[in-house]
Amino acid sequence: MSSKYKILIIEDEIKTVNFISMALRAKDYKVSSAQTGRSGILSFCTSNPDIILLDLGLPDVDGMKVIEEIRKVSDVPILVVSGRKFEQDIIDALDAGANDYVTKPFGMGELLARVRVMERYITKETITKPNQILQ
Ligand code: CA
């Protein structure tokens, strides 16, 4: 069964982006990526992805801020993919609105399974107030 879900990867490490993208495309997902938090938020607003994979350690704004900004306007499923392994980081991200959290390094089988979990959260809600986060 082919899925046509659009996935936006917000991640500054190109190797990780390429690694994840290749695996997702092999499963028929449509993949786009952004290397900074701000460009990720912009891509979210313009490309309306079904699922977001989000790194927390980004070069401009912290991924936590990205979660907060996106949650002001959308319930899009967000899967955090981060090297931060402290329980408190995971709790903070989930409390801020992330749907799930995977720590690096991860196995691709597990990541794909967690992406499938994200599919269960997909609702086709439109962005109603994009201006709030584009400022
Ligand atoms: Ca990073």
GROMACS .gro file of N, CA, C and O and ligand atoms in nm:
model
  541
    1MET      N    1   0.085  -0.119   0.000
    1MET     CA    2   0.000   0.000   0.000
    1MET      C    3   0.088   0.123   0.000
    1MET      O    4   0.178   0.137   0.081
    2SER      N    5   0.062   0.211  -0.092
    2SER     CA    6   0.148   0.329  -0.098
    2SER      C    7   0.082   0.446  -0.026
    2SER      O    8  -0.035   0.474  -0.046
    3SER      N    9   0.157   0.511   0.058
    3SER     CA   10   0.106   0.629   0.125
    3SER      C   11   0.156   0.750   0.048
    3SER      O   12   0.264   0.747  -0.009
    4LYS      N   13   0.076   0.853   0.043
    4LYS     CA   14   0.119   0.973  -0.028
    4LYS      C   15   0.133   1.089   0.069
    4LYS      O   16   0.119   1.203   0.032
    5TYR      N   17   0.160   1.056   0.193
    5TYR     CA   18   0.171   1.162   0.292
    5TYR      C   19   0.295   1.248   0.267
    5TYR      O   20   0.401   1.198   0.232
    6LYS      N   21   0.278   1.376   0.293
    6LYS     CA   22   0.390   1.470   0.280
    6LYS      C   23   0.455   1.487   0.417
    6LYS      O   24   0.388   1.518   0.514
    7ILE      N   25   0.584   1.464   0.420
    7ILE     CA   26   0.658   1.476   0.546
    7ILE      C   27   0.762   1.586   0.534
    7ILE      O   28   0.842   1.589   0.439
    8LEU      N   29   0.761   1.677   0.630
    8LEU     CA   30   0.861   1.784   0.636
    8LEU      C   31   0.963   1.748   0.744
    8LEU      O   32   0.925   1.726   0.860
    9ILE      N   33   1.091   1.742   0.705
    9ILE     CA   34   1.198   1.715   0.800
    9ILE      C   35   1.267   1.846   0.833
    9ILE      O   36   1.319   1.913   0.742
   10ILE      N   37   1.265   1.885   0.960
   10ILE     CA   38   1.336   2.006   1.002
   10ILE      C   39   1.458   1.959   1.081
   10ILE      O   40   1.446   1.911   1.194
   11GLU      N   41   1.573   1.969   1.020
   11GLU     CA   42   1.695   1.905   1.074
   11GLU      C   43   1.814   1.972   1.007
   11GLU      O   44   1.815   1.990   0.884
   12ASP      N   45   1.914   2.009   1.085
   12ASP     CA   46   2.029   2.080   1.027
   12ASP      C   47   2.143   1.988   0.983
   12ASP      O   48   2.234   2.032   0.912
   13GLU      N   49   2.140   1.861   1.025
   13GLU     CA   50   2.247   1.771   0.983
   13GLU      C   51   2.207   1.705   0.851
   13GLU      O   52   2.117   1.621   0.846
   14ILE      N   53   2.280   1.743   0.745
   14ILE     CA   54   2.244   1.698   0.610
   14ILE      C   55   2.248   1.546   0.598
   14ILE      O   56   2.162   1.486   0.535
   15LYS      N   57   2.346   1.485   0.664
   15LYS     CA   58   2.355   1.337   0.656
   15LYS      C   59   2.230   1.272   0.711
   15LYS      O   60   2.179   1.174   0.655
   16THR      N   61   2.181   1.325   0.822
   16THR     CA   62   2.060   1.270   0.883
   16THR      C   63   1.940   1.293   0.794
   16THR      O   64   1.856   1.204   0.775
   17VAL      N   65   1.932   1.413   0.735
   17VAL     CA   66   1.822   1.444   0.643
   17VAL      C   67   1.822   1.345   0.526
   17VAL      O   68   1.718   1.287   0.491
   18ASN      N   69   1.940   1.323   0.468
   18ASN     CA   70   1.949   1.233   0.353
   18ASN      C   71   1.913   1.090   0.389
   18ASN      O   72   1.844   1.021   0.314
   19PHE      N   73   1.961   1.047   0.504
   19PHE     CA   74   1.936   0.912   0.553
   19PHE      C   75   1.785   0.888   0.572
   19PHE      O   76   1.728   0.790   0.522
   20ILE      N   77   1.721   0.982   0.641
   20ILE     CA   78   1.578   0.968   0.667
   20ILE      C   79   1.498   0.982   0.538
   20ILE      O   80   1.405   0.905   0.511
   21SER      N   81   1.536   1.079   0.456
   21SER     CA   82   1.463   1.105   0.330
   21SER      C   83   1.462   0.982   0.240
   21SER      O   84   1.360   0.946   0.182
   22MET      N   85   1.579   0.920   0.230
   22MET     CA   86   1.591   0.803   0.142
   22MET      C   87   1.496   0.692   0.188
   22MET      O   88   1.425   0.632   0.107
   23ALA      N   89   1.494   0.669   0.319
   23ALA     CA   90   1.408   0.562   0.374
   23ALA      C   91   1.260   0.596   0.355
   23ALA      O   92   1.180   0.509   0.321
   24LEU      N   93   1.225   0.722   0.376
   24LEU     CA   94   1.084   0.762   0.363
   24LEU      C   95   1.039   0.756   0.217
   24LEU      O   96   0.929   0.710   0.187
   25ARG      N   97   1.126   0.803   0.125
   25ARG     CA   98   1.089   0.801  -0.018
   25ARG      C   99   1.071   0.657  -0.066
   25ARG      O  100   0.987   0.629  -0.150
   26ALA      N  101   1.154   0.566  -0.011
   26ALA     CA  102   1.141   0.425  -0.048
   26ALA      C  103   1.005   0.370  -0.006
   26ALA      O  104   0.958   0.270  -0.062
   27LYS      N  105   0.943   0.436   0.092
   27LYS     CA  106   0.809   0.395   0.137
   27LYS      C  107   0.701   0.485   0.076
   27LYS      O  108   0.588   0.489   0.125
   28ASP      N  109   0.737   0.559  -0.028
   28ASP     CA  110   0.642   0.640  -0.104
   28ASP      C  111   0.590   0.766  -0.033
   28ASP      O  112   0.489   0.822  -0.072
   29TYR      N  113   0.659   0.807   0.071
   29TYR     CA  114   0.623   0.936   0.128
   29TYR      C  115   0.684   1.046   0.041
   29TYR      O  116   0.788   1.025  -0.023
   30LYS      N  117   0.619   1.162   0.040
   30LYS     CA  118   0.678   1.279  -0.024
   30LYS      C  119   0.754   1.354   0.083
   30LYS      O  120   0.700   1.384   0.190
   31VAL      N  121   0.879   1.385   0.055
   31VAL     CA  122   0.965   1.443   0.158
   31VAL      C  123   1.017   1.579   0.117
   31VAL      O  124   1.059   1.600   0.003
   32SER      N  125   1.012   1.673   0.211
   32SER     CA  126   1.081   1.800   0.193
   32SER      C  127   1.158   1.826   0.322
   32SER      O  128   1.135   1.760   0.423
   33SER      N  129   1.251   1.919   0.316
   33SER     CA  130   1.332   1.943   0.436
   33SER      C  131   1.368   2.089   0.451
   33SER      O  132   1.366   2.166   0.354
   34ALA      N  133   1.398   2.126   0.574
   34ALA     CA  134   1.445   2.260   0.607
   34ALA      C  135   1.558   2.246   0.707
   34ALA      O  136   1.554   2.158   0.793
   35GLN      N  137   1.659   2.331   0.696
   35GLN     CA  138   1.778   2.317   0.782
   35GLN      C  139   1.780   2.412   0.902
   35GLN      O  140   1.873   2.407   0.983
   36THR      N  141   1.681   2.500   0.912
   36THR     CA  142   1.673   2.589   1.029
   36THR      C  143   1.530   2.589   1.081
   36THR      O  144   1.437   2.548   1.011
   37GLY      N  145   1.515   2.637   1.203
   37GLY     CA  146   1.381   2.643   1.261
   37GLY      C  147   1.292   2.740   1.185
   37GLY      O  148   1.175   2.710   1.158
   38ARG      N  149   1.346   2.857   1.153
   38ARG     CA  150   1.263   2.957   1.084
   38ARG      C  151   1.221   2.911   0.945
   38ARG      O  152   1.106   2.928   0.904
   39SER      N  153   1.316   2.852   0.871
   39SER     CA  154   1.278   2.805   0.737
   39SER      C  155   1.184   2.685   0.747
   39SER      O  156   1.100   2.662   0.660
   40GLY      N  157   1.196   2.610   0.857
   40GLY     CA  158   1.104   2.499   0.880
   40GLY      C  159   0.963   2.548   0.903
   40GLY      O  160   0.867   2.492   0.848
   41ILE      N  161   0.948   2.653   0.983
   41ILE     CA  162   0.815   2.711   1.008
   41ILE      C  163   0.758   2.767   0.878
   41ILE      O  164   0.640   2.747   0.847
   42LEU      N  165   0.844   2.832   0.800
   42LEU     CA  166   0.799   2.886   0.672
   42LEU      C  167   0.754   2.772   0.579
   42LEU      O  168   0.647   2.781   0.515
   43SER      N  169   0.834   2.666   0.573
   43SER     CA  170   0.797   2.551   0.489
   43SER      C  171   0.667   2.489   0.535
   43SER      O  172   0.584   2.448   0.454
   44PHE      N  173   0.648   2.483   0.666
   44PHE     CA  174   0.524   2.429   0.720
   44PHE      C  175   0.405   2.511   0.667
   44PHE      O  176   0.305   2.455   0.623
   45CYS      N  177   0.418   2.643   0.671
   45CYS     CA  178   0.308   2.730   0.629
   45CYS      C  179   0.281   2.723   0.479
   45CYS      O  180   0.167   2.733   0.435
   46THR      N  181   0.385   2.704   0.401
   46THR     CA  182   0.368   2.708   0.256
   46THR      C  183   0.340   2.571   0.196
   46THR      O  184   0.270   2.561   0.095
   47SER      N  185   0.392   2.464   0.256
   47SER     CA  186   0.376   2.333   0.193
   47SER      C  187   0.273   2.244   0.260
   47SER      O  188   0.241   2.137   0.209
   48ASN      N  189   0.222   2.287   0.377
   48ASN     CA  190   0.115   2.214   0.445
   48ASN      C  191   0.141   2.063   0.455
   48ASN      O  192   0.063   1.982   0.405
   49PRO      N  193   0.250   2.025   0.521
   49PRO     CA  194   0.283   1.881   0.532
   49PRO      C  195   0.185   1.808   0.621
   49PRO      O  196   0.115   1.869   0.702
   50ASP      N  197   0.178   1.675   0.605
   50ASP     CA  198   0.090   1.593   0.687
   50ASP      C  199   0.155   1.555   0.819
   50ASP      O  200   0.088   1.528   0.918
   51ILE      N  201   0.289   1.548   0.818
   51ILE     CA  202   0.365   1.506   0.936
   51ILE      C  203   0.495   1.587   0.939
   51ILE      O  204   0.552   1.616   0.834
   52ILE      N  205   0.540   1.622   1.060
   52ILE     CA  206   0.669   1.692   1.073
   52ILE      C  207   0.764   1.608   1.157
   52ILE      O  208   0.726   1.558   1.265
   53LEU      N  209   0.886   1.589   1.108
   53LEU     CA  210   0.994   1.531   1.186
   53LEU      C  211   1.084   1.646   1.226
   53LEU      O  212   1.132   1.721   1.140
   54LEU      N  213   1.106   1.661   1.356
   54LEU     CA  214   1.172   1.782   1.405
   54LEU      C  215   1.290   1.752   1.496
   54LEU      O  216   1.276   1.683   1.597
   55ASP      N  217   1.405   1.807   1.458
   55ASP     CA  218   1.523   1.805   1.544
   55ASP      C  219   1.508   1.919   1.645
   55ASP      O  220   1.440   2.017   1.617
   56LEU      N  221   1.569   1.907   1.762
   56LEU     CA  222   1.559   2.017   1.859
   56LEU      C  223   1.678   2.111   1.853
   56LEU      O  224   1.664   2.231   1.869
   57GLY      N  225   1.797   2.057   1.827
   57GLY     CA  226   1.917   2.141   1.822
   57GLY      C  227   1.935   2.202   1.685
   57GLY      O  228   2.008   2.151   1.601
   58LEU      N  229   1.867   2.312   1.662
   58LEU     CA  230   1.873   2.379   1.533
   58LEU      C  231   1.959   2.505   1.545
   58LEU      O  232   1.975   2.561   1.653
   59PRO      N  233   2.015   2.553   1.433
   59PRO     CA  234   2.112   2.663   1.441
   59PRO      C  235   2.053   2.799   1.476
   59PRO      O  236   2.125   2.884   1.529
   60ASP      N  237   1.926   2.821   1.450
   60ASP     CA  238   1.871   2.955   1.477
   60ASP      C  239   1.781   2.959   1.601
   60ASP      O  240   1.814   3.020   1.701
   61VAL      N  241   1.668   2.892   1.592
   61VAL     CA  242   1.580   2.885   1.709
   61VAL      C  243   1.573   2.741   1.757
   61VAL      O  244   1.589   2.648   1.678
   62ASP      N  245   1.550   2.721   1.885
   62ASP     CA  246   1.541   2.586   1.938
   62ASP      C  247   1.415   2.516   1.885
   62ASP      O  248   1.312   2.581   1.861
   63GLY      N  249   1.427   2.385   1.866
   63GLY     CA  250   1.312   2.309   1.818
   63GLY      C  251   1.190   2.322   1.909
   63GLY      O  252   1.076   2.313   1.864
   64MET      N  253   1.214   2.344   2.038
   64MET     CA  254   1.102   2.364   2.131
   64MET      C  255   1.018   2.484   2.090
   64MET      O  256   0.896   2.484   2.100
   65LYS      N  257   1.086   2.587   2.042
   65LYS     CA  258   1.016   2.708   1.996
   65LYS      C  259   0.935   2.677   1.870
   65LYS      O  260   0.825   2.728   1.852
   66VAL      N  261   0.993   2.592   1.785
   66VAL     CA  262   0.922   2.553   1.662
   66VAL      C  263   0.792   2.480   1.697
   66VAL      O  264   0.687   2.507   1.639
   67ILE      N  265   0.800   2.390   1.795
   67ILE     CA  266   0.678   2.319   1.839
   67ILE      C  267   0.574   2.421   1.887
   67ILE      O  268   0.457   2.416   1.847
   68GLU      N  269   0.617   2.514   1.971
   68GLU     CA  270   0.523   2.612   2.027
   68GLU      C  271   0.458   2.695   1.918
   68GLU      O  272   0.337   2.721   1.921
   69GLU      N  273   0.539   2.739   1.821
   69GLU     CA  274   0.485   2.824   1.714
   69GLU      C  275   0.384   2.747   1.628
   69GLU      O  276   0.278   2.798   1.594
   70ILE      N  277   0.420   2.624   1.593
   70ILE     CA  278   0.330   2.547   1.507
   70ILE      C  279   0.201   2.512   1.582
   70ILE      O  280   0.092   2.516   1.524
   71ARG      N  281   0.212   2.484   1.711
   71ARG     CA  282   0.092   2.446   1.788
   71ARG      C  283  -0.006   2.563   1.807
   71ARG      O  284  -0.121   2.543   1.842
   72LYS      N  285   0.041   2.686   1.783
   72LYS     CA  286  -0.052   2.799   1.790
   72LYS      C  287  -0.157   2.791   1.680
   72LYS      O  288  -0.266   2.845   1.693
   73VAL      N  289  -0.121   2.724   1.569
   73VAL     CA  290  -0.210   2.727   1.453
   73VAL      C  291  -0.248   2.590   1.398
   73VAL      O  292  -0.333   2.581   1.311
   74SER      N  293  -0.185   2.483   1.446
   74SER     CA  294  -0.209   2.355   1.380
   74SER      C  295  -0.188   2.236   1.475
   74SER      O  296  -0.105   2.241   1.565
   75ASP      N  297  -0.264   2.131   1.449
   75ASP     CA  298  -0.246   2.005   1.521
   75ASP      C  299  -0.168   1.903   1.439
   75ASP      O  300  -0.174   1.783   1.464
   76VAL      N  301  -0.094   1.949   1.337
   76VAL     CA  302  -0.015   1.858   1.254
   76VAL      C  303   0.070   1.767   1.344
   76VAL      O  304   0.130   1.814   1.441
   77PRO      N  305   0.073   1.637   1.316
   77PRO     CA  306   0.155   1.547   1.398
   77PRO      C  307   0.305   1.584   1.392
   77PRO      O  308   0.360   1.601   1.284
   78ILE      N  309   0.365   1.595   1.509
   78ILE     CA  310   0.507   1.629   1.518
   78ILE      C  311   0.580   1.516   1.590
   78ILE      O  312   0.548   1.483   1.705
   79LEU      N  313   0.677   1.458   1.521
   79LEU     CA  314   0.765   1.356   1.580
   79LEU      C  315   0.902   1.420   1.602
   79LEU      O  316   0.969   1.458   1.507
   80VAL      N  317   0.942   1.434   1.727
   80VAL     CA  318   1.074   1.490   1.757
   80VAL      C  319   1.178   1.381   1.738
   80VAL      O  320   1.160   1.267   1.783
   81VAL      N  321   1.286   1.414   1.668
   81VAL     CA  322   1.399   1.324   1.647
   81VAL      C  323   1.522   1.397   1.699
   81VAL      O  324   1.574   1.487   1.634
   82SER      N  325   1.564   1.365   1.821
   82SER     CA  326   1.665   1.448   1.885
   82SER      C  327   1.773   1.367   1.953
   82SER      O  328   1.752   1.255   1.997
   83GLY      N  329   1.891   1.427   1.964
   83GLY     CA  330   2.001   1.367   2.039
   83GLY      C  331   1.986   1.389   2.188
   83GLY      O  332   2.060   1.330   2.268
   84ARG      N  333   1.895   1.476   2.228
   84ARG     CA  334   1.874   1.503   2.371
   84ARG      C  335   1.804   1.384   2.436
   84ARG      O  336   1.691   1.351   2.399
   85LYS      N  337   1.871   1.323   2.532
   85LYS     CA  338   1.821   1.198   2.589
   85LYS      C  339   1.767   1.212   2.730
   85LYS      O  340   1.716   1.117   2.787
   86PHE      N  341   1.781   1.333   2.789
   86PHE     CA  342   1.732   1.350   2.926
   86PHE      C  343   1.581   1.339   2.931
   86PHE      O  344   1.511   1.392   2.844
   87GLU      N  345   1.534   1.271   3.034
   87GLU     CA  346   1.391   1.254   3.048
   87GLU      C  347   1.319   1.388   3.046
   87GLU      O  348   1.212   1.403   2.986
   88GLN      N  349   1.378   1.490   3.109
   88GLN     CA  350   1.310   1.619   3.116
   88GLN      C  351   1.293   1.682   2.977
   88GLN      O  352   1.193   1.748   2.951
   89ASP      N  353   1.392   1.663   2.888
   89ASP     CA  354   1.379   1.714   2.751
   89ASP      C  355   1.261   1.648   2.681
   89ASP      O  356   1.186   1.713   2.608
   90ILE      N  357   1.248   1.517   2.702
   90ILE     CA  358   1.139   1.443   2.638
   90ILE      C  359   1.005   1.490   2.694
   90ILE      O  360   0.910   1.516   2.620
   91ILE      N  361   0.999   1.504   2.827
   91ILE     CA  362   0.875   1.551   2.891
   91ILE      C  363   0.838   1.690   2.840
   91ILE      O  364   0.722   1.716   2.804
   92ASP      N  365   0.936   1.779   2.832
   92ASP     CA  366   0.909   1.918   2.788
   92ASP      C  367   0.855   1.919   2.646
   92ASP      O  368   0.762   1.993   2.615
   93ALA      N  369   0.916   1.838   2.558
   93ALA     CA  370   0.873   1.837   2.418
   93ALA      C  371   0.731   1.781   2.405
   93ALA      O  372   0.647   1.836   2.332
   94LEU      N  373   0.703   1.674   2.479
   94LEU     CA  374   0.568   1.616   2.472
   94LEU      C  375   0.465   1.713   2.531
   94LEU      O  376   0.356   1.731   2.475
   95ASP      N  377   0.502   1.778   2.641
   95ASP     CA  378   0.409   1.874   2.702
   95ASP      C  379   0.387   1.996   2.613
   95ASP      O  380   0.281   2.058   2.616
   96ALA      N  381   0.488   2.031   2.533
   96ALA     CA  382   0.474   2.146   2.443
   96ALA      C  383   0.386   2.114   2.322
   96ALA      O  384   0.346   2.203   2.248
   97GLY      N  385   0.361   1.984   2.302
   97GLY     CA  386   0.271   1.949   2.191
   97GLY      C  387   0.326   1.848   2.092
   97GLY      O  388   0.257   1.813   1.997
   98ALA      N  389   0.450   1.801   2.113
   98ALA     CA  390   0.499   1.695   2.025
   98ALA      C  391   0.415   1.569   2.046
   98ALA      O  392   0.371   1.542   2.157
   99ASN      N  393   0.394   1.492   1.940
   99ASN     CA  394   0.316   1.369   1.951
   99ASN      C  395   0.400   1.250   1.995
   99ASN      O  396   0.348   1.155   2.054
  100ASP      N  397   0.530   1.254   1.963
  100ASP     CA  398   0.617   1.145   2.001
  100ASP      C  399   0.761   1.194   1.994
  100ASP      O  400   0.789   1.304   1.944
  101TYR      N  401   0.854   1.111   2.045
  101TYR     CA  402   0.993   1.154   2.060
  101TYR      C  403   1.084   1.034   2.036
  101TYR      O  404   1.065   0.929   2.100
  102VAL      N  405   1.178   1.047   1.945
  102VAL     CA  406   1.276   0.942   1.918
  102VAL      C  407   1.414   0.998   1.947
  102VAL      O  408   1.445   1.110   1.906
  103THR      N  409   1.496   0.922   2.021
  103THR     CA  410   1.631   0.972   2.046
  103THR      C  411   1.729   0.916   1.943
  103THR      O  412   1.713   0.805   1.893
  104LYS      N  413   1.829   0.999   1.910
  104LYS     CA  414   1.937   0.957   1.820
  104LYS      C  415   2.044   0.888   1.903
  104LYS      O  416   2.073   0.931   2.015
  105PRO      N  417   2.111   0.786   1.852
  105PRO     CA  418   2.085   0.725   1.721
  105PRO      C  419   1.962   0.633   1.729
  105PRO      O  420   1.935   0.575   1.833
  106PHE      N  421   1.892   0.624   1.616
  106PHE     CA  422   1.771   0.543   1.612
  106PHE      C  423   1.785   0.440   1.501
  106PHE      O  424   1.864   0.457   1.409
  107GLY      N  425   1.709   0.333   1.509
  107GLY     CA  426   1.704   0.236   1.400
  107GLY      C  427   1.598   0.280   1.302
  107GLY      O  428   1.494   0.333   1.342
  108MET      N  429   1.624   0.263   1.172
  108MET     CA  430   1.528   0.310   1.072
  108MET      C  431   1.394   0.238   1.083
  108MET      O  432   1.290   0.297   1.059
  109GLY      N  433   1.398   0.110   1.122
  109GLY     CA  434   1.272   0.037   1.138
  109GLY      C  435   1.185   0.102   1.244
  109GLY      O  436   1.063   0.118   1.227
  110GLU      N  437   1.248   0.142   1.354
  110GLU     CA  438   1.172   0.207   1.462
  110GLU      C  439   1.120   0.343   1.415
  110GLU      O  440   1.004   0.378   1.441
  111LEU      N  441   1.204   0.418   1.345
  111LEU     CA  442   1.159   0.551   1.300
  111LEU      C  443   1.038   0.539   1.208
  111LEU      O  444   0.940   0.612   1.222
  112LEU      N  445   1.046   0.444   1.114
  112LEU     CA  446   0.933   0.426   1.021
  112LEU      C  447   0.807   0.383   1.095
  112LEU      O  448   0.696   0.426   1.061
  113ALA      N  449   0.824   0.301   1.199
  113ALA     CA  450   0.707   0.259   1.278
  113ALA      C  451   0.647   0.380   1.349
  113ALA      O  452   0.524   0.395   1.356
  114ARG      N  453   0.733   0.467   1.400
  114ARG     CA  454   0.681   0.586   1.470
  114ARG      C  455   0.617   0.684   1.371
  114ARG      O  456   0.522   0.754   1.407
  115VAL      N  457   0.667   0.689   1.248
  115VAL     CA  458   0.601   0.770   1.145
  115VAL      C  459   0.462   0.715   1.117
  115VAL      O  460   0.366   0.791   1.101
  116ARG      N  461   0.450   0.583   1.116
  116ARG     CA  462   0.317   0.524   1.096
  116ARG      C  463   0.223   0.558   1.212
  116ARG      O  464   0.102   0.577   1.193
  117VAL      N  465   0.280   0.568   1.332
  117VAL     CA  466   0.199   0.613   1.446
  117VAL      C  467   0.150   0.756   1.420
  117VAL      O  468   0.034   0.789   1.446
  118MET      N  469   0.239   0.840   1.365
  118MET     CA  470   0.200   0.978   1.335
  118MET      C  471   0.084   0.984   1.236
  118MET      O  472  -0.001   1.072   1.244
  119GLU      N  473   0.080   0.888   1.144
  119GLU     CA  474  -0.029   0.887   1.045
  119GLU      C  475  -0.165   0.879   1.112
  119GLU      O  476  -0.263   0.929   1.062
  120ARG      N  477  -0.169   0.813   1.229
  120ARG     CA  478  -0.296   0.798   1.299
  120ARG      C  479  -0.346   0.930   1.356
  120ARG      O  480  -0.462   0.943   1.392
  121TYR      N  481  -0.256   1.027   1.368
  121TYR     CA  482  -0.296   1.157   1.422
  121TYR      C  483  -0.339   1.255   1.314
  121TYR      O  484  -0.382   1.365   1.344
  122ILE      N  485  -0.322   1.217   1.187
  122ILE     CA  486  -0.345   1.313   1.080
  122ILE      C  487  -0.491   1.353   1.070
  122ILE      O  488  -0.580   1.270   1.060
  123THR      N  489  -0.512   1.481   1.075
  123THR     CA  490  -0.643   1.537   1.043
  123THR      C  491  -0.617   1.646   0.941
  123THR      O  492  -0.514   1.710   0.945
  124LYS      N  493  -0.709   1.664   0.852
  124LYS     CA  494  -0.683   1.762   0.746
  124LYS      C  495  -0.731   1.901   0.787
  124LYS      O  496  -0.816   1.960   0.724
  125GLU      N  497  -0.676   1.949   0.895
  125GLU     CA  498  -0.714   2.083   0.937
  125GLU      C  499  -0.631   2.187   0.864
  125GLU      O  500  -0.512   2.171   0.845
  126THR      N  501  -0.694   2.291   0.827
  126THR     CA  502  -0.621   2.395   0.756
  126THR      C  503  -0.563   2.495   0.855
  126THR      O  504  -0.608   2.508   0.967
  127ILE      N  505  -0.462   2.562   0.810
  127ILE     CA  506  -0.402   2.666   0.893
  127ILE      C  507  -0.492   2.789   0.884
  127ILE      O  508  -0.520   2.838   0.775
  128THR      N  509  -0.536   2.835   0.999
  128THR     CA  510  -0.628   2.948   0.994
  128THR      C  511  -0.560   3.080   1.026
  128THR      O  512  -0.605   3.185   0.987
  129LYS      N  513  -0.448   3.073   1.098
  129LYS     CA  514  -0.385   3.198   1.138
  129LYS      C  515  -0.235   3.197   1.109
  129LYS      O  516  -0.153   3.214   1.199
  130PRO      N  517  -0.195   3.176   0.984
  130PRO     CA  518  -0.053   3.166   0.954
  130PRO      C  519   0.026   3.292   0.988
  130PRO      O  520   0.143   3.286   1.021
  131ASN      N  521  -0.041   3.407   0.989
  131ASN     CA  522   0.030   3.531   1.018
  131ASN      C  523   0.091   3.533   1.156
  131ASN      O  524   0.193   3.597   1.181
  132GLN      N  525   0.030   3.460   1.248
  132GLN     CA  526   0.080   3.458   1.385
  132GLN      C  527   0.221   3.403   1.396
  132GLN      O  528   0.294   3.439   1.488
  133ILE      N  529   0.259   3.315   1.305
  133ILE     CA  530   0.392   3.258   1.320
  133ILE      C  531   0.487   3.298   1.209
  133ILE      O  532   0.600   3.260   1.208
  134LEU      N  533   0.441   3.382   1.117
  134LEU     CA  534   0.531   3.425   1.010
  134LEU      C  535   0.595   3.559   1.039
  134LEU      O  536   0.697   3.594   0.983
  135GLN      N  537   0.532   3.634   1.127
  135GLN     CA  538   0.575   3.769   1.162
  135GLN      C  539   0.710   3.804   1.104
  135GLN      O  540   0.809   3.806   1.162
  136CA      CA  541   2.082   1.938   1.515
   0.00000   0.00000   0.00000
